Amino acid sequence: MVPLHTSTETDASTYSDPAPSQGVQHGTPPPGASLSGAVQPVAVPPGSVGLVSPRFIAFDEPLQLSSGQVLPCYELAVETYGTLNAERNNAVLICHALNASHHVAGMSADNPKDIGWWDNMVGPGKAVDTDRFFVIGVNNIGSCFGSTGPASINPDTGKPWGAAFPMLTVKDWVLAQVRLADHFGIEKFAAVMGGSLGGMQALGWAITCPERIAHCIVIASTPRLSAQNIGFNEVARRAIISDPDFHGGDYYAHGTVPRKGLSVARMIGHITYLSDDDMAAKFGRTQRSPAQNGEYHYGYDVEFEVESYLRYQGEKFSTYFDANTYLLITRALDYFDPSRTHGGDLAKALAVASAEFLLVSFSTDWRFPPARSREIVEALLKNRTPVTYAEIDAPHGHDAFLQGDPRYHAVVQGYYDRIAAQLGLPGRQAVNGVLA
Amino acid sequence: MSETRTLAARDALRRADEASSQAATRAIRPDLARIASWIDSGSRVLDLGCGDGTLLAYLRDQKQVEGAGVEFDDARVISAVRRGVRVIQQNLEEGLALFDDQQFDSVVLSQTLQAMHHTEHILREMARVARYGIVSFPNFGYWPHGFSILRGRMPVTGEMPYQWYDTPNIHLCTLKDFEALAAKLKLRITHLATFNGGKEVKFLAGWRSTLAVYRFESPMAAK
């Protein structure tokens, strides 16, 4: 298949010297590593895709966005694992949530301690088995891990986009990813899969280009944000926007970073990812470093462990994440509501979908609780769309979708094994990861 | 609490693995085969308490049935997914709100009715979502049960292998009891099959059968 849009690919070395140019290696250090001396040979654990490096794919055709604005050109950071077969029917697209990236699995070649965010799910013999599936991890436009975003240079001005970067929606991300599929010559994904905001993109694929996705896998997600969800996002955004270092979003020009605001935003977000039980088990009311005889300090410095943890998470996050990206992605979350153009009827919005669906939710997820997933299930059932739904009684709140609950992984593994059987892909060679 | 959940997760997985390894070699039970015979090829079927998906996989493979299952148990959900059966994980006691009126041709509730708290409610819900309902349950009228009670003890038999204090069966009934409830709910009984130890029983079934399987037509469909 000829790509419908012009795209050019460059390797990682252009961007992060001295990373190697190969996309994926299985179990061997990158060639050139020993020459540069920067990377020592690394032991690859069973089930890991090994050392990985991003590729950067440039698209020079303007992208029409939901807001009416146009992104003149863009670049996507991508990692791939496994091999695209001759029929090109074994491709899986993994969509990321708020703060993740294209680095889904394996170990970064330039920092092997940097493990992919869904490494427990994706790899040879894991639930999403890269022995049989060709898996693409993509960083979305607007993000800050290598794809075009607010910190990128605006070709019109030669300066960072900053506040001028266009607002984005889930649909815009899907349309940008469609060109990526074209680039790889993939007419139809075996599956598009994501958790949380990633699940919204999977839903977006099923609605926007139903003919290009065989299975839609939506984990810990929702058909729309609740007032409470939007409320939390708004608090996070206000924390960033009211930081004096924000400068209306053009802080790059001022040489500042709204670190305090971003840090608070992350703290708020983090609370919503965990369950009450989980926080109680992890921290309880344990004091950080009590005064003599276990006394309180009677002040506003860190008193409890939970405060210390949240501050640490917030500060760490603010050193690597872009504040404009945080604003942009939380807004895209707020805007997501496929039923909006169908009089609020989700079933009507999903009527075009021809994919088969797997949905998974977690009992203690109060950010996107099971009831939200059930709305999607109900709409799909109404449309007579094939759907499987698992509701996992896991303790980790929204974060459970990134954790290793064996029931959750068994459901995903079982589902992918059926996809493989449908496509006539070979059988599973190994069981690695959570279920090993 | 977390530890309990982790143990539950591991246990579910072990049971799913066992079920999956047995599934390949097992033939379909006679009562399920009878249920399958009452279901039209190519029709839409909802199986409540679908277990590891045995019946739905059979109906899919033999009768091109478009099926959906409801199951609450983690291990059974995993087994059903492995079979490629479309399963919705949900507690049946919460009702069938996910399903539309008359969305299915047939709805099956196999050997579960007696364990449900809201017996009337689930039967009404079945009549709402499908034209035909199929229900199976252990027959409390099986004569050794009466004999056991005459001897002063609660019956413990093949279809009901539980002691009174740890049984999930809270709403046991006889064939006549069920027929009375069906009449009250305006469910028109179309078929009855009775079994004992996997063999069909036709003579004096009310006393001699351990398992009853009814098919009824919904009053919504009859209108």
Short mmCIF file of C-alpha atoms in Angstrom, two decimals, chain A:
data_model
loop_
_atom_site.label_atom_id
_atom_site.label_comp_id
_atom_site.label_asym_id
_atom_site.label_seq_id
_atom_site.Cartn_x
_atom_site.Cartn_y
_atom_site.Cartn_z
CA MET A 1 0.00 0.00 0.00
CA VAL A 2 1.29 3.46 -0.90
CA PRO A 3 1.25 5.90 2.00
CA LEU A 4 -1.50 8.45 1.51
CA HIS A 5 0.58 11.23 2.96
CA THR A 6 4.17 12.22 2.58
CA SER A 7 6.28 11.29 5.52
CA THR A 8 9.97 11.03 6.17
CA GLU A 9 11.73 9.09 8.81
CA THR A 10 14.83 9.96 10.74
CA ASP A 11 16.60 7.98 13.40
CA ALA A 12 17.23 8.85 16.98
CA SER A 13 20.82 9.91 16.48
CA THR A 14 19.66 13.22 15.03
CA TYR A 15 17.98 13.98 18.29
CA SER A 16 19.73 12.31 21.16
CA ASP A 17 23.36 11.66 20.58
CA PRO A 18 24.81 9.01 20.97
CA ALA A 19 21.75 6.77 20.68
CA PRO A 20 21.87 4.09 18.00
CA SER A 21 19.84 4.25 14.83
CA GLN A 22 18.09 0.88 15.05
CA GLY A 23 14.47 0.79 16.10
CA VAL A 24 14.52 -2.30 18.27
CA GLN A 25 17.08 -4.82 19.30
CA HIS A 26 16.34 -8.09 20.96
CA GLY A 27 18.69 -8.83 23.76
CA THR A 28 21.80 -7.33 22.25
CA PRO A 29 23.40 -4.00 22.97
CA PRO A 30 23.16 -1.55 20.08
CA PRO A 31 25.92 -1.62 17.53
CA GLY A 32 27.97 1.46 18.06
CA ALA A 33 27.44 1.36 21.80
CA SER A 34 30.83 -0.17 22.36
CA LEU A 35 32.39 2.34 19.95
CA SER A 36 30.97 5.35 21.73
CA GLY A 37 31.62 3.71 25.07
CA ALA A 38 28.44 5.35 26.39
CA VAL A 39 26.40 2.16 26.81
CA GLN A 40 27.58 -0.94 28.61
CA PRO A 41 26.19 -4.36 27.62
CA VAL A 42 22.93 -4.84 29.47
CA ALA A 43 21.27 -8.02 30.69
CA VAL A 44 17.83 -8.30 29.10
CA PRO A 45 15.23 -9.90 31.38
CA PRO A 46 12.99 -12.62 29.87
CA GLY A 47 9.94 -11.07 28.27
CA SER A 48 11.63 -7.74 27.59
CA VAL A 49 11.90 -6.43 24.05
CA GLY A 50 15.42 -5.37 25.00
CA LEU A 51 17.10 -2.08 24.19
CA VAL A 52 14.97 0.30 22.18
CA SER A 53 15.41 3.67 20.52
CA PRO A 54 12.80 6.03 19.15
CA ARG A 55 12.33 6.85 15.49
CA PHE A 56 11.06 10.21 14.37
CA ILE A 57 8.64 10.42 11.49
CA ALA A 58 7.89 13.78 9.90
CA PHE A 59 4.59 14.57 8.18
CA ASP A 60 4.64 17.67 6.04
CA GLU A 61 1.01 17.81 5.03
CA PRO A 62 -1.05 20.21 7.15
CA LEU A 63 -3.32 18.57 9.74
CA GLN A 64 -6.79 20.07 10.01
CA LEU A 65 -7.75 20.13 13.70
CA SER A 66 -11.14 19.98 15.44
CA SER A 67 -10.67 23.54 16.73
CA GLY A 68 -10.56 24.84 13.17
CA GLN A 69 -6.85 25.51 13.48
CA VAL A 70 -4.29 23.81 11.28
CA LEU A 71 -0.99 22.24 12.29
CA PRO A 72 1.21 22.94 9.24
CA CYS A 73 3.48 19.95 9.77
CA TYR A 74 4.40 17.64 12.60
CA GLU A 75 6.73 14.92 13.72
CA LEU A 76 5.86 11.81 15.73
CA ALA A 77 8.24 9.96 18.04
CA VAL A 78 7.66 6.24 17.67
CA GLU A 79 8.98 2.96 19.03
CA THR A 80 8.17 -0.39 17.46
CA TYR A 81 8.53 -3.92 18.80
CA GLY A 82 8.25 -7.21 16.97
CA THR A 83 7.98 -7.63 13.21
CA LEU A 84 5.29 -6.49 10.80
CA ASN A 85 4.32 -9.61 8.85
CA ALA A 86 3.99 -9.80 5.06
CA GLU A 87 0.18 -9.46 5.25
CA ARG A 88 0.65 -6.40 7.49
CA ASN A 89 -2.25 -7.61 9.60
CA ASN A 90 -0.48 -8.17 12.92
CA ALA A 91 -0.01 -4.52 13.93
CA VAL A 92 -1.10 -3.20 17.31
CA LEU A 93 -1.16 0.49 18.15
CA ILE A 94 -0.67 1.41 21.80
CA CYS A 95 -2.00 4.85 22.76
CA HIS A 96 -0.69 6.63 25.83
CA ALA A 97 -2.42 8.50 28.62
CA LEU A 98 -1.64 11.91 30.09
CA ASN A 99 2.00 11.66 31.05
CA ALA A 100 3.40 8.72 29.07
CA SER A 101 5.12 8.46 25.73
CA HIS A 102 6.07 6.26 22.78
CA HIS A 103 8.40 4.37 25.14
CA VAL A 104 5.91 1.58 25.88
CA ALA A 105 8.23 -1.39 26.43
CA GLY A 106 11.84 -2.38 26.76
CA MET A 107 14.81 -0.42 27.98
CA SER A 108 15.92 2.88 26.48
CA ALA A 109 19.18 2.34 24.63
CA ASP A 110 20.65 5.50 26.07
CA ASN A 111 19.43 4.73 29.60
CA PRO A 112 18.63 1.05 30.17
CA LYS A 113 17.09 1.89 33.55
CA ASP A 114 14.36 3.75 31.68
CA ILE A 115 11.81 0.96 31.29
CA GLY A 116 8.75 1.42 29.06
CA TRP A 117 5.55 2.47 30.82
CA TRP A 118 3.64 -0.68 29.81
CA ASP A 119 6.57 -3.07 29.88
CA ASN A 120 4.62 -5.56 32.04
CA MET A 121 2.04 -5.83 29.24
CA VAL A 122 4.11 -5.73 26.03
CA GLY A 123 6.98 -8.02 25.13
CA PRO A 124 7.85 -11.48 23.85
CA GLY A 125 5.52 -13.94 25.62
CA LYS A 126 3.68 -11.18 27.47
CA ALA A 127 -0.06 -10.51 27.19
CA VAL A 128 0.57 -8.38 24.09
CA ASP A 129 3.00 -10.85 22.61
CA THR A 130 5.67 -9.24 20.40
CA ASP A 131 6.70 -12.68 19.16
CA ARG A 132 3.52 -12.52 17.07
CA PHE A 133 2.34 -8.92 17.01
CA PHE A 134 4.05 -5.81 15.62
CA VAL A 135 3.50 -3.21 18.31
CA ILE A 136 3.75 0.55 17.75
CA GLY A 137 4.14 3.00 20.62
CA VAL A 138 3.51 6.59 19.57
CA ASN A 139 3.99 9.90 21.33
CA ASN A 140 1.08 12.20 20.53
CA ILE A 141 1.34 15.64 19.03
CA GLY A 142 1.21 18.24 21.78
CA SER A 143 3.25 16.02 24.07
CA CYS A 144 6.80 16.65 25.17
CA PHE A 145 8.74 13.45 24.53
CA GLY A 146 9.86 14.04 20.97
CA SER A 147 6.67 14.60 18.99
CA THR A 148 5.76 18.10 17.89
CA GLY A 149 4.38 20.06 20.83
CA PRO A 150 4.26 23.48 22.45
CA ALA A 151 8.01 23.37 23.19
CA SER A 152 8.82 22.62 19.53
CA ILE A 153 9.88 25.36 17.13
CA ASN A 154 7.05 27.05 15.25
CA PRO A 155 8.23 27.09 11.62
CA ASP A 156 6.53 30.46 11.06
CA THR A 157 8.39 32.26 13.84
CA GLY A 158 11.50 30.22 14.44
CA LYS A 159 10.63 30.29 18.15
CA PRO A 160 8.92 27.75 20.43
CA TRP A 161 5.17 27.53 19.86
CA GLY A 162 4.33 28.14 23.50
CA ALA A 163 0.81 29.52 23.96
CA ALA A 164 0.35 29.65 20.17
CA PHE A 165 0.35 25.86 19.85
CA PRO A 166 -3.13 24.82 18.70
CA MET A 167 -5.59 23.14 21.05
CA LEU A 168 -5.97 19.43 20.39
CA THR A 169 -8.65 16.80 20.77
CA VAL A 170 -8.59 13.02 20.93
CA LYS A 171 -9.85 12.97 17.34
CA ASP A 172 -6.89 15.09 16.24
CA TRP A 173 -4.54 12.56 17.80
CA VAL A 174 -6.31 9.75 15.99
CA LEU A 175 -6.02 11.59 12.65
CA ALA A 176 -2.31 12.16 13.26
CA GLN A 177 -1.91 8.45 14.09
CA VAL A 178 -3.79 7.44 10.92
CA ARG A 179 -0.96 8.94 8.86
CA LEU A 180 1.44 6.90 10.95
CA ALA A 181 -0.48 3.76 9.96
CA ASP A 182 -0.18 4.90 6.32
CA HIS A 183 3.54 5.39 6.81
CA PHE A 184 3.92 1.76 7.87
CA GLY A 185 1.55 0.58 5.14
CA ILE A 186 -0.90 -0.75 7.72
CA GLU A 187 -4.42 -0.75 6.31
CA LYS A 188 -6.03 -2.28 9.37
CA PHE A 189 -4.72 -2.65 12.90
CA ALA A 190 -5.24 -6.01 14.56
CA ALA A 191 -5.93 -3.90 17.65
CA VAL A 192 -5.74 -0.36 18.91
CA MET A 193 -5.32 -0.39 22.67
CA GLY A 194 -4.98 2.12 25.46
CA GLY A 195 -5.68 2.83 29.10
CA SER A 196 -7.41 5.93 30.42
CA LEU A 197 -6.89 8.70 27.82
CA GLY A 198 -5.28 6.01 25.66
CA GLY A 199 -8.58 4.12 25.79
CA MET A 200 -10.35 7.22 24.51
CA GLN A 201 -8.03 7.22 21.50
CA ALA A 202 -8.83 3.55 20.89
CA LEU A 203 -12.55 4.47 20.99
CA GLY A 204 -11.76 7.40 18.70
CA TRP A 205 -10.20 5.02 16.18
CA ALA A 206 -13.27 2.78 16.25
CA ILE A 207 -15.49 5.79 15.50
CA THR A 208 -13.30 7.88 13.19
CA CYS A 209 -11.91 5.14 10.96
CA PRO A 210 -13.90 1.98 11.73
CA GLU A 211 -12.56 0.12 8.70
CA ARG A 212 -8.97 0.39 9.94
CA ILE A 213 -9.28 -1.37 13.30
CA ALA A 214 -10.26 -4.99 13.94
CA HIS A 215 -10.24 -4.87 17.74
CA CYS A 216 -10.66 -1.94 20.10
CA ILE A 217 -9.22 -2.44 23.58
CA VAL A 218 -10.30 0.17 26.10
CA ILE A 219 -8.95 -0.06 29.64
CA ALA A 220 -9.90 2.03 32.67
CA SER A 221 -11.47 4.64 30.45
CA THR A 222 -14.68 6.60 30.06
CA PRO A 223 -16.94 7.85 27.27
CA ARG A 224 -16.74 11.37 28.75
CA LEU A 225 -15.37 13.17 31.79
CA SER A 226 -17.69 13.87 34.71
CA ALA A 227 -18.00 17.30 36.31
CA GLN A 228 -15.74 15.99 39.09
CA ASN A 229 -13.09 14.90 36.54
CA ILE A 230 -13.20 18.29 34.82
CA GLY A 231 -13.03 19.95 38.23
CA PHE A 232 -9.79 18.17 39.10
CA ASN A 233 -8.34 19.09 35.71
CA GLU A 234 -9.30 22.71 36.19
CA VAL A 235 -7.58 22.88 39.60
CA ALA A 236 -4.44 21.44 37.99
CA ARG A 237 -4.57 23.96 35.17
CA ARG A 238 -5.14 26.89 37.50
CA ALA A 239 -2.12 25.82 39.53
CA ILE A 240 0.01 26.05 36.37
CA ILE A 241 -1.54 29.16 34.84
CA SER A 242 -1.36 31.15 38.08
CA ASP A 243 2.31 30.34 38.58
CA PRO A 244 4.21 33.65 37.98
CA ASP A 245 6.77 31.70 35.93
CA PHE A 246 4.07 30.63 33.43
CA HIS A 247 4.10 33.94 31.48
CA GLY A 248 0.90 33.17 29.61
CA GLY A 249 2.42 29.96 28.26
CA ASP A 250 5.48 31.63 26.69
CA TYR A 251 7.82 30.77 29.54
CA TYR A 252 10.39 29.32 27.11
CA ALA A 253 11.15 32.88 25.92
CA HIS A 254 11.55 34.01 29.54
CA GLY A 255 13.88 31.17 30.39
CA THR A 256 11.56 30.04 33.19
CA VAL A 257 9.46 26.94 33.93
CA PRO A 258 6.25 27.10 35.99
CA ARG A 259 7.65 24.33 38.10
CA LYS A 260 5.67 25.03 41.25
CA GLY A 261 2.35 25.07 39.43
CA LEU A 262 3.15 21.95 37.44
CA SER A 263 4.24 20.22 40.61
CA VAL A 264 0.94 21.01 42.34
CA ALA A 265 -0.96 19.89 39.23
CA ARG A 266 0.82 16.56 39.37
CA MET A 267 0.12 16.17 43.09
CA ILE A 268 -3.61 16.65 42.47
CA GLY A 269 -3.56 14.25 39.55
CA HIS A 270 -1.65 11.67 41.49
CA ILE A 271 -4.25 11.56 44.26
CA THR A 272 -6.94 10.79 41.70
CA TYR A 273 -4.93 7.86 40.30
CA LEU A 274 -4.74 6.06 43.65
CA SER A 275 -7.51 4.50 45.68
CA ASP A 276 -8.34 5.44 49.24
CA ASP A 277 -7.41 1.89 50.31
CA ASP A 278 -4.14 2.06 48.45
CA MET A 279 -3.15 5.35 50.06
CA ALA A 280 -4.16 4.06 53.47
CA ALA A 281 -2.03 0.94 52.97
CA LYS A 282 0.94 2.83 51.55
CA PHE A 283 1.03 5.82 53.90
CA GLY A 284 -1.73 5.71 56.47
CA ARG A 285 -1.10 8.56 58.89
CA THR A 286 2.57 7.71 59.24
CA GLN A 287 4.63 10.74 60.18
CA ARG A 288 7.67 11.53 58.06
CA SER A 289 10.14 12.37 60.82
CA PRO A 290 8.24 12.95 64.02
CA ALA A 291 9.48 15.29 66.69
CA GLN A 292 10.55 13.81 70.02
CA ASN A 293 8.18 11.20 71.46
CA GLY A 294 6.35 11.03 68.15
CA GLU A 295 5.05 14.57 68.52
CA TYR A 296 3.84 16.74 65.65
CA HIS A 297 6.00 19.63 64.46
CA TYR A 298 3.00 21.98 64.45
CA GLY A 299 3.87 23.64 61.15
CA TYR A 300 3.32 23.43 57.38
CA ASP A 301 6.43 21.55 56.39
CA VAL A 302 6.12 17.88 55.58
CA GLU A 303 4.48 16.20 58.56
CA PHE A 304 3.06 13.00 57.04
CA GLU A 305 4.59 10.45 54.68
CA VAL A 306 1.85 11.05 52.13
CA GLU A 307 2.86 14.72 51.86
CA SER A 308 6.46 13.81 51.32
CA TYR A 309 5.50 11.32 48.63
CA LEU A 310 3.23 13.72 46.76
CA ARG A 311 5.75 16.56 46.92
CA TYR A 312 8.46 14.27 45.62
CA GLN A 313 6.24 13.04 42.78
CA GLY A 314 5.25 16.60 41.91
CA GLU A 315 8.78 17.95 41.93
CA LYS A 316 10.17 15.02 39.95
CA PHE A 317 7.42 15.42 37.36
CA SER A 318 8.05 19.16 37.01
CA THR A 319 11.65 18.53 35.99
CA TYR A 320 10.77 16.58 32.85
CA PHE A 321 7.20 17.36 31.83
CA ASP A 322 6.12 20.42 29.89
CA ALA A 323 3.47 22.60 31.55
CA ASN A 324 1.82 23.56 28.26
CA THR A 325 1.52 19.88 27.41
CA TYR A 326 -0.20 19.28 30.76
CA LEU A 327 -2.71 22.03 30.00
CA LEU A 328 -3.31 20.82 26.48
CA ILE A 329 -3.80 17.15 27.35
CA THR A 330 -6.09 17.81 30.32
CA ARG A 331 -8.20 19.99 28.01
CA ALA A 332 -8.35 17.26 25.38
CA LEU A 333 -9.60 14.95 28.13
CA ASP A 334 -12.31 17.48 29.06
CA TYR A 335 -13.42 17.84 25.44
CA PHE A 336 -13.71 14.11 24.73
CA ASP A 337 -17.37 13.17 24.34
CA PRO A 338 -18.22 11.26 21.16
CA SER A 339 -21.93 11.31 22.07
CA ARG A 340 -21.98 15.12 21.93
CA THR A 341 -22.67 15.22 18.20
CA HIS A 342 -25.37 12.56 18.60
CA GLY A 343 -27.65 14.25 21.10
CA GLY A 344 -25.84 12.64 24.01
CA ASP A 345 -26.60 9.13 22.70
CA LEU A 346 -23.40 7.09 23.01
CA ALA A 347 -24.90 4.12 21.16
CA LYS A 348 -25.56 6.35 18.14
CA ALA A 349 -22.00 7.69 18.33
CA LEU A 350 -20.64 4.13 18.38
CA ALA A 351 -23.03 2.84 15.71
CA VAL A 352 -20.38 3.24 12.98
CA ALA A 353 -17.89 1.04 14.87
CA SER A 354 -17.23 -2.31 13.23
CA ALA A 355 -14.44 -3.46 15.55
CA GLU A 356 -14.82 -6.05 18.27
CA PHE A 357 -14.33 -4.58 21.73
CA LEU A 358 -12.61 -5.53 24.96
CA LEU A 359 -13.21 -3.28 27.94
CA VAL A 360 -11.60 -3.62 31.34
CA SER A 361 -12.29 -1.53 34.43
CA PHE A 362 -11.08 -1.69 38.03
CA SER A 363 -13.35 -1.73 41.08
CA THR A 364 -11.37 0.85 43.07
CA ASP A 365 -10.87 3.28 40.17
CA TRP A 366 -12.83 6.36 41.24
CA ARG A 367 -11.39 8.55 38.50
CA PHE A 368 -12.95 6.50 35.69
CA PRO A 369 -15.04 4.01 37.69
CA PRO A 370 -16.55 0.78 36.32
CA ALA A 371 -19.90 2.52 35.81
CA ARG A 372 -18.30 4.61 33.02
CA SER A 373 -17.02 1.52 31.24
CA ARG A 374 -20.45 -0.09 31.65
CA GLU A 375 -21.96 2.86 29.75
CA ILE A 376 -19.75 1.96 26.81
CA VAL A 377 -20.64 -1.74 27.16
CA GLU A 378 -24.34 -0.91 27.23
CA ALA A 379 -24.04 1.24 24.09
CA LEU A 380 -22.14 -1.50 22.27
CA LEU A 381 -24.66 -4.17 23.30
CA LYS A 382 -27.45 -1.93 22.05
CA ASN A 383 -25.66 -1.76 18.68
CA ARG A 384 -25.12 -5.55 18.65
CA THR A 385 -21.38 -4.87 18.53
CA PRO A 386 -19.31 -7.77 19.89
CA VAL A 387 -18.03 -6.82 23.33
CA THR A 388 -16.20 -8.49 26.19
CA TYR A 389 -16.02 -6.73 29.54
CA ALA A 390 -13.98 -7.56 32.64
CA GLU A 391 -14.38 -5.72 35.92
CA ILE A 392 -11.29 -6.45 37.98
CA ASP A 393 -11.44 -6.17 41.77
CA ALA A 394 -7.96 -4.64 42.10
CA PRO A 395 -6.89 -2.33 44.93
CA HIS A 396 -4.80 0.19 43.02
CA GLY A 397 -7.42 2.66 41.82
CA HIS A 398 -7.00 4.15 38.35
CA ASP A 399 -3.33 3.18 38.40
CA ALA A 400 -4.36 -0.50 38.32
CA PHE A 401 -4.28 -0.43 34.52
CA LEU A 402 -0.50 -0.08 34.73
CA GLN A 403 -0.12 -2.73 37.44
CA GLY A 404 0.27 -6.47 37.23
CA ASP A 405 -3.00 -7.93 38.49
CA PRO A 406 -2.87 -11.48 37.08
CA ARG A 407 -6.63 -11.62 36.31
CA TYR A 408 -6.36 -8.43 34.29
CA HIS A 409 -3.33 -9.70 32.41
CA ALA A 410 -4.98 -13.11 31.85
CA VAL A 411 -8.02 -11.43 30.28
CA VAL A 412 -5.85 -9.33 27.96
CA GLN A 413 -3.61 -12.31 27.15
CA GLY A 414 -6.63 -14.54 26.43
CA TYR A 415 -8.14 -11.86 24.23
CA TYR A 416 -4.95 -11.33 22.21
CA ASP A 417 -4.54 -15.09 21.80
CA ARG A 418 -8.01 -15.12 20.21
CA ILE A 419 -7.06 -12.23 17.93
CA ALA A 420 -3.96 -14.18 16.89
CA ALA A 421 -6.10 -17.25 16.20
CA GLN A 422 -8.58 -15.17 14.15
CA LEU A 423 -5.71 -13.79 12.05
CA GLY A 424 -4.05 -17.17 11.66
CA LEU A 425 -0.93 -15.96 13.47
CA PRO A 426 1.30 -18.64 15.04
CA GLY A 427 0.62 -19.90 18.57
CA ARG A 428 2.19 -18.44 21.68
CA GLN A 429 5.82 -19.58 22.07
CA ALA A 430 6.33 -18.48 25.66
CA VAL A 431 4.56 -17.03 28.66
CA ASN A 432 6.46 -14.16 30.22
CA GLY A 433 5.73 -11.29 32.54
CA VAL A 434 2.97 -11.25 35.13
CA LEU A 435 1.58 -14.66 34.10
CA ALA A 436 4.89 -16.52 33.91
#
